[in-house]
PDB file of C-alpha atoms in Angstrom:
ATOM      1  CA  MET A   1      50.012  14.583  51.315  1.00 73.00           C
ATOM      2  CA  LEU A   2      52.863  15.424  49.275  1.00 82.00           C
ATOM      3  CA  SER A   3      52.293  12.859  46.494  1.00 80.00           C
ATOM      4  CA  SER A   4      48.644  13.516  46.334  1.00 85.00           C
ATOM      5  CA  GLU A   5      48.919  17.479  46.388  1.00 88.00           C
ATOM      6  CA  SER A   6      51.651  17.473  43.893  1.00 89.00           C
ATOM      7  CA  SER A   7      49.985  15.196  41.378  1.00 91.00           C
ATOM      8  CA  ARG A   8      47.583  17.795  40.508  1.00 94.00           C
ATOM      9  CA  CYS A   9      50.475  19.890  39.298  1.00 95.00           C
ATOM     10  CA  ILE A  10      50.401  19.916  35.393  1.00 96.00           C
ATOM     11  CA  GLN A  11      53.809  21.586  35.176  1.00 96.00           C
ATOM     12  CA  CYS A  12      52.523  24.817  33.660  1.00 97.00           C
ATOM     13  CA  GLY A  13      54.980  27.030  35.255  1.00 96.00           C
ATOM     14  CA  SER A  14      52.333  29.615  36.547  1.00 96.00           C
ATOM     15  CA  CYS A  15      53.537  28.944  40.168  1.00 96.00           C
ATOM     16  CA  SER A  16      57.326  29.967  39.157  1.00 96.00           C
ATOM     17  CA  SER A  17      56.534  33.059  37.078  1.00 95.00           C
ATOM     18  CA  ALA A  18      54.358  34.372  39.842  1.00 93.00           C
ATOM     19  CA  CYS A  19      56.810  33.686  42.556  1.00 93.00           C
ATOM     20  CA  VAL A  20      58.786  36.765  43.979  1.00 89.00           C
ATOM     21  CA  VAL A  21      61.487  34.691  45.130  1.00 90.00           C
ATOM     22  CA  ALA A  22      62.052  32.708  41.821  1.00 91.00           C
ATOM     23  CA  ARG A  23      62.188  35.982  40.033  1.00 87.00           C
ATOM     24  CA  ILE A  24      65.226  36.898  41.840  1.00 83.00           C
ATOM     25  CA  THR A  25      67.052  33.492  42.510  1.00 83.00           C
ATOM     26  CA  ARG A  26      67.688  30.454  40.300  1.00 84.00           C
ATOM     27  CA  SER A  27      68.143  28.739  43.656  1.00 84.00           C
ATOM     28  CA  TYR A  28      64.401  28.451  44.176  1.00 92.00           C
ATOM     29  CA  ASN A  29      61.535  27.084  41.754  1.00 95.00           C
ATOM     30  CA  PRO A  30      58.258  25.798  43.230  1.00 96.00           C
ATOM     31  CA  ARG A  31      57.514  23.940  39.786  1.00 96.00           C
ATOM     32  CA  ARG A  32      60.878  22.220  39.982  1.00 96.00           C
ATOM     33  CA  ILE A  33      60.222  21.080  43.626  1.00 96.00           C
ATOM     34  CA  LEU A  34      56.763  19.619  42.617  1.00 96.00           C
ATOM     35  CA  TYR A  35      58.461  17.905  39.630  1.00 95.00           C
ATOM     36  CA  ASP A  36      60.947  16.293  42.128  1.00 95.00           C
ATOM     37  CA  ILE A  37      58.331  15.169  44.194  1.00 95.00           C
ATOM     38  CA  LYS A  38      56.253  13.663  41.287  1.00 93.00           C
ATOM     39  CA  LEU A  39      59.540  11.645  40.259  1.00 93.00           C
ATOM     40  CA  GLY A  40      59.949  10.572  43.667  1.00 92.00           C
ATOM     41  CA  ARG A  41      63.246  12.678  44.335  1.00 93.00           C
ATOM     42  CA  GLU A  42      64.074  14.838  47.301  1.00 91.00           C
ATOM     43  CA  PRO A  43      63.760  18.608  46.277  1.00 92.00           C
ATOM     44  CA  GLU A  44      66.826  20.371  46.988  1.00 90.00           C
ATOM     45  CA  GLU A  45      67.218  21.078  50.573  1.00 86.00           C
ATOM     46  CA  ARG A  46      68.249  24.590  50.443  1.00 84.00           C
ATOM     47  CA  ALA A  47      65.563  25.460  48.086  1.00 89.00           C
ATOM     48  CA  ILE A  48      62.615  24.590  50.549  1.00 90.00           C
ATOM     49  CA  TRP A  49      64.124  27.388  53.249  1.00 87.00           C
ATOM     50  CA  LEU A  50      63.830  30.090  50.652  1.00 88.00           C
ATOM     51  CA  CYS A  51      60.054  30.122  50.121  1.00 91.00           C
ATOM     52  CA  LEU A  52      58.191  32.919  51.452  1.00 88.00           C
ATOM     53  CA  ARG A  53      55.013  31.102  51.905  1.00 88.00           C
ATOM     54  CA  CYS A  54      53.081  34.106  50.663  1.00 89.00           C
ATOM     55  CA  HIS A  55      50.535  31.883  48.739  1.00 91.00           C
ATOM     56  CA  THR A  56      51.154  33.941  45.304  1.00 92.00           C
ATOM     57  CA  CYS A  57      51.969  30.455  43.540  1.00 93.00           C
ATOM     58  CA  GLU A  58      49.034  28.880  45.017  1.00 93.00           C
ATOM     59  CA  SER A  59      46.621  31.630  43.839  1.00 93.00           C
ATOM     60  CA  ARG A  60      48.074  31.559  40.325  1.00 93.00           C
ATOM     61  CA  CYS A  61      47.873  27.821  40.045  1.00 95.00           C
ATOM     62  CA  PRO A  62      45.139  26.622  37.717  1.00 96.00           C
ATOM     63  CA  ASN A  63      44.653  23.289  39.889  1.00 95.00           C
ATOM     64  CA  SER A  64      45.137  25.242  43.011  1.00 92.00           C
ATOM     65  CA  VAL A  65      48.221  23.127  44.288  1.00 95.00           C
ATOM     66  CA  LYS A  66      48.865  24.159  47.949  1.00 94.00           C
ATOM     67  CA  ILE A  67      52.396  24.738  47.367  1.00 95.00           C
ATOM     68  CA  PRO A  68      53.197  26.526  50.536  1.00 93.00           C
ATOM     69  CA  ASP A  69      51.621  23.484  52.313  1.00 94.00           C
ATOM     70  CA  ILE A  70      54.021  21.182  50.629  1.00 95.00           C
ATOM     71  CA  ILE A  71      56.971  23.520  51.588  1.00 94.00           C
ATOM     72  CA  GLY A  72      55.931  23.367  55.217  1.00 92.00           C
ATOM     73  CA  VAL A  73      55.830  19.306  55.207  1.00 93.00           C
ATOM     74  CA  LEU A  74      59.051  19.336  53.452  1.00 93.00           C
ATOM     75  CA  ARG A  75      60.572  21.707  56.162  1.00 89.00           C
ATOM     76  CA  GLU A  76      59.087  19.486  59.021  1.00 89.00           C
ATOM     77  CA  GLU A  77      60.692  16.560  57.342  1.00 90.00           C
ATOM     78  CA  SER A  78      63.841  18.340  56.893  1.00 87.00           C
ATOM     79  CA  LEU A  79      63.809  19.359  60.528  1.00 83.00           C
ATOM     80  CA  GLU A  80      62.848  15.955  61.817  1.00 85.00           C
ATOM     81  CA  ALA A  81      65.792  14.284  59.669  1.00 86.00           C
ATOM     82  CA  GLY A  82      68.069  16.614  61.554  1.00 80.00           C
ATOM     83  CA  ARG A  83      69.040  18.595  58.377  1.00 80.00           C
ATOM     84  CA  GLU A  84      68.551  21.944  60.051  1.00 72.00           C
ATOM     85  CA  SER A  85      71.963  23.271  58.858  1.00 72.00           C
ATOM     86  CA  LYS A  86      70.676  24.301  55.644  1.00 70.00           C
ATOM     87  CA  ALA A  87      67.840  26.242  57.018  1.00 73.00           C
ATOM     88  CA  VAL A  88      70.565  27.974  59.259  1.00 73.00           C
ATOM     89  CA  GLU A  89      72.741  28.723  56.187  1.00 75.00           C
ATOM     90  CA  VAL A  90      69.829  30.178  54.429  1.00 74.00           C
ATOM     91  CA  TYR A  91      69.050  32.285  57.225  1.00 74.00           C
ATOM     92  CA  LEU A  92      72.588  33.326  58.144  1.00 76.00           C
ATOM     93  CA  ASP A  93      72.778  34.317  54.342  1.00 76.00           C
ATOM     94  CA  ILE A  94      69.855  36.517  54.635  1.00 77.00           C
ATOM     95  CA  SER A  95      70.949  38.119  57.756  1.00 77.00           C
ATOM     96  CA  GLU A  96      74.189  38.822  56.443  1.00 76.00           C
ATOM     97  CA  THR A  97      72.815  40.444  53.416  1.00 76.00           C
ATOM     98  CA  ILE A  98      70.565  42.569  55.314  1.00 75.00           C
ATOM     99  CA  PHE A  99      73.404  43.545  57.626  1.00 73.00           C
ATOM    100  CA  SER A 100      75.799  44.488  54.494  1.00 72.00           C
ATOM    101  CA  GLU A 101      73.446  45.674  51.869  1.00 69.00           C
ATOM    102  CA  GLY A 102      70.229  46.534  53.622  1.00 67.00           C
ATOM    103  CA  VAL A 103      68.154  43.971  51.708  1.00 67.00           C
ATOM    104  CA  THR A 104      66.988  40.386  52.147  1.00 69.00           C
ATOM    105  CA  VAL A 105      68.026  38.963  48.695  1.00 64.00           C
ATOM    106  CA  LEU A 106      70.345  40.193  46.158  1.00 63.00           C
ATOM    107  CA  PRO A 107      69.722  39.329  42.499  1.00 58.00           C
ATOM    108  CA  VAL A 108      72.080  36.299  41.395  1.00 57.00           C
ATOM    109  CA  SER A 109      71.440  36.138  37.823  1.00 61.00           C
ATOM    110  CA  GLY A 110      73.905  38.110  35.572  1.00 66.00           C
ATOM    111  CA  GLU A 111      70.945  38.741  33.304  1.00 66.00           C
ATOM    112  CA  VAL A 112      68.848  40.398  36.015  1.00 64.00           C
ATOM    113  CA  LYS A 113      71.713  42.339  37.369  1.00 68.00           C
ATOM    114  CA  GLU A 114      72.323  43.655  33.672  1.00 73.00           C
ATOM    115  CA  PHE A 115      68.827  44.338  32.909  1.00 70.00           C
ATOM    116  CA  LYS A 116      68.231  46.292  36.209  1.00 68.00           C
ATOM    117  CA  ALA A 117      71.148  48.258  35.494  1.00 73.00           C
ATOM    118  CA  GLU A 118      70.467  49.158  32.015  1.00 77.00           C
ATOM    119  CA  SER A 119      66.655  49.918  32.882  1.00 73.00           C
ATOM    120  CA  GLY A 120      67.464  52.007  35.933  1.00 70.00           C
ATOM    121  CA  LEU A 121      65.853  49.523  38.315  1.00 65.00           C
ATOM    122  CA  ASP A 122      68.642  48.836  40.414  1.00 64.00           C
ATOM    123  CA  LEU A 123      67.925  48.013  43.966  1.00 59.00           C
ATOM    124  CA  PRO A 124      68.303  51.208  46.173  1.00 61.00           C
ATOM    125  CA  PHE A 125      70.350  49.738  48.742  1.00 66.00           C
ATOM    126  CA  LEU A 126      69.759  51.278  52.467  1.00 69.00           C
ATOM    127  CA  PRO A 127      72.056  54.005  53.552  1.00 76.00           C
ATOM    128  CA  GLN A 128      74.993  52.992  55.822  1.00 78.00           C
ATOM    129  CA  GLU A 129      73.235  54.673  58.771  1.00 83.00           C
ATOM    130  CA  VAL A 130      70.091  52.937  58.341  1.00 79.00           C
ATOM    131  CA  ARG A 131      71.890  49.554  58.297  1.00 76.00           C
ATOM    132  CA  ALA A 132      73.537  50.469  61.507  1.00 82.00           C
ATOM    133  CA  GLU A 133      70.410  51.262  63.098  1.00 84.00           C
ATOM    134  CA  LEU A 134      68.834  47.934  61.739  1.00 79.00           C
ATOM    135  CA  ARG A 135      72.001  45.949  63.141  1.00 80.00           C
ATOM    136  CA  LYS A 136      71.371  47.769  66.602  1.00 86.00           C
ATOM    137  CA  ILE A 137      67.755  46.839  66.700  1.00 83.00           C
ATOM    138  CA  MET A 138      68.623  43.179  65.638  1.00 78.00           C
ATOM    139  CA  ARG A 139      71.214  43.326  68.627  1.00 82.00           C
ATOM    140  CA  SER A 140      68.703  44.476  70.986  1.00 86.00           C
ATOM    141  CA  VAL A 141      66.312  41.554  70.325  1.00 82.00           C
ATOM    142  CA  GLY A 142      69.003  39.122  70.791  1.00 81.00           C
ATOM    143  CA  PHE A 143      69.237  38.110  67.071  1.00 77.00           C
ATOM    144  CA  GLU A 144      73.223  37.964  66.866  1.00 74.00           C
ATOM    145  CA  ASP A 145      73.238  36.145  70.043  1.00 77.00           C
ATOM    146  CA  ARG A 146      70.731  33.642  68.838  1.00 73.00           C
ATOM    147  CA  LEU A 147      72.930  33.182  65.709  1.00 69.00           C
ATOM    148  CA  LYS A 148      75.970  32.533  67.469  1.00 72.00           C
ATOM    149  CA  LYS A 149      74.059  29.868  69.822  1.00 70.00           C
ATOM    150  CA  ILE A 150      72.888  28.149  66.583  1.00 62.00           C
ATOM    151  CA  THR A 151      76.094  28.036  64.963  1.00 63.00           C
ATOM    152  CA  GLY A 152      78.247  27.021  67.776  1.00 65.00           C
ATOM    153  CA  GLY A 153      79.709  30.601  68.876  1.00 60.00           C
ATOM    154  CA  GLY A 154      80.935  31.811  65.346  1.00 52.00           C
ATOM    155  CA  LEU A 155      79.144  33.337  62.577  1.00 50.00           C
ATOM    156  CA  GLY A 156      81.658  31.957  60.010  1.00 46.00           C
ATOM    157  CA  GLY A 157      82.844  35.356  58.907  1.00 45.00           C
ATOM    158  CA  ARG A 158      79.332  37.064  58.991  1.00 44.00           C
ATOM    159  CA  GLY A 159      78.181  39.855  61.008  1.00 43.00           C
TER     160      GLY A 159
END
């Protein structure tokens, strides 16, 4: 499935330019994932866990490459191979960012940060009281307990 679906990719970059995750982090680029597959290389493990599977990339692709389906297969292969630690790392990072900043992803590029500051588009972080309420809700559904179980008891300095 991976090679046949990815072979339709013409590397135009429409997927990456439309991707909301690729806009805010250099760690994820759907075009690069497809390129790696075409070359017979394993895509970066961490990247496959950043995809939101929102299908925006697929809707913009001139060849209708089913990138979210490819990501799903890559995730299944990763879990079957016992490489779930990368997924856990991604989700721990996301949960920590939610708890500390009130957003799921912070812009990592200096250019993006500078542009946002200059144009007045900085992310409005959630107020401390809202973040505290969010943490309370996450605790009430057992989120932190699940993270502790997955990570062997500790959150590695998180939470």
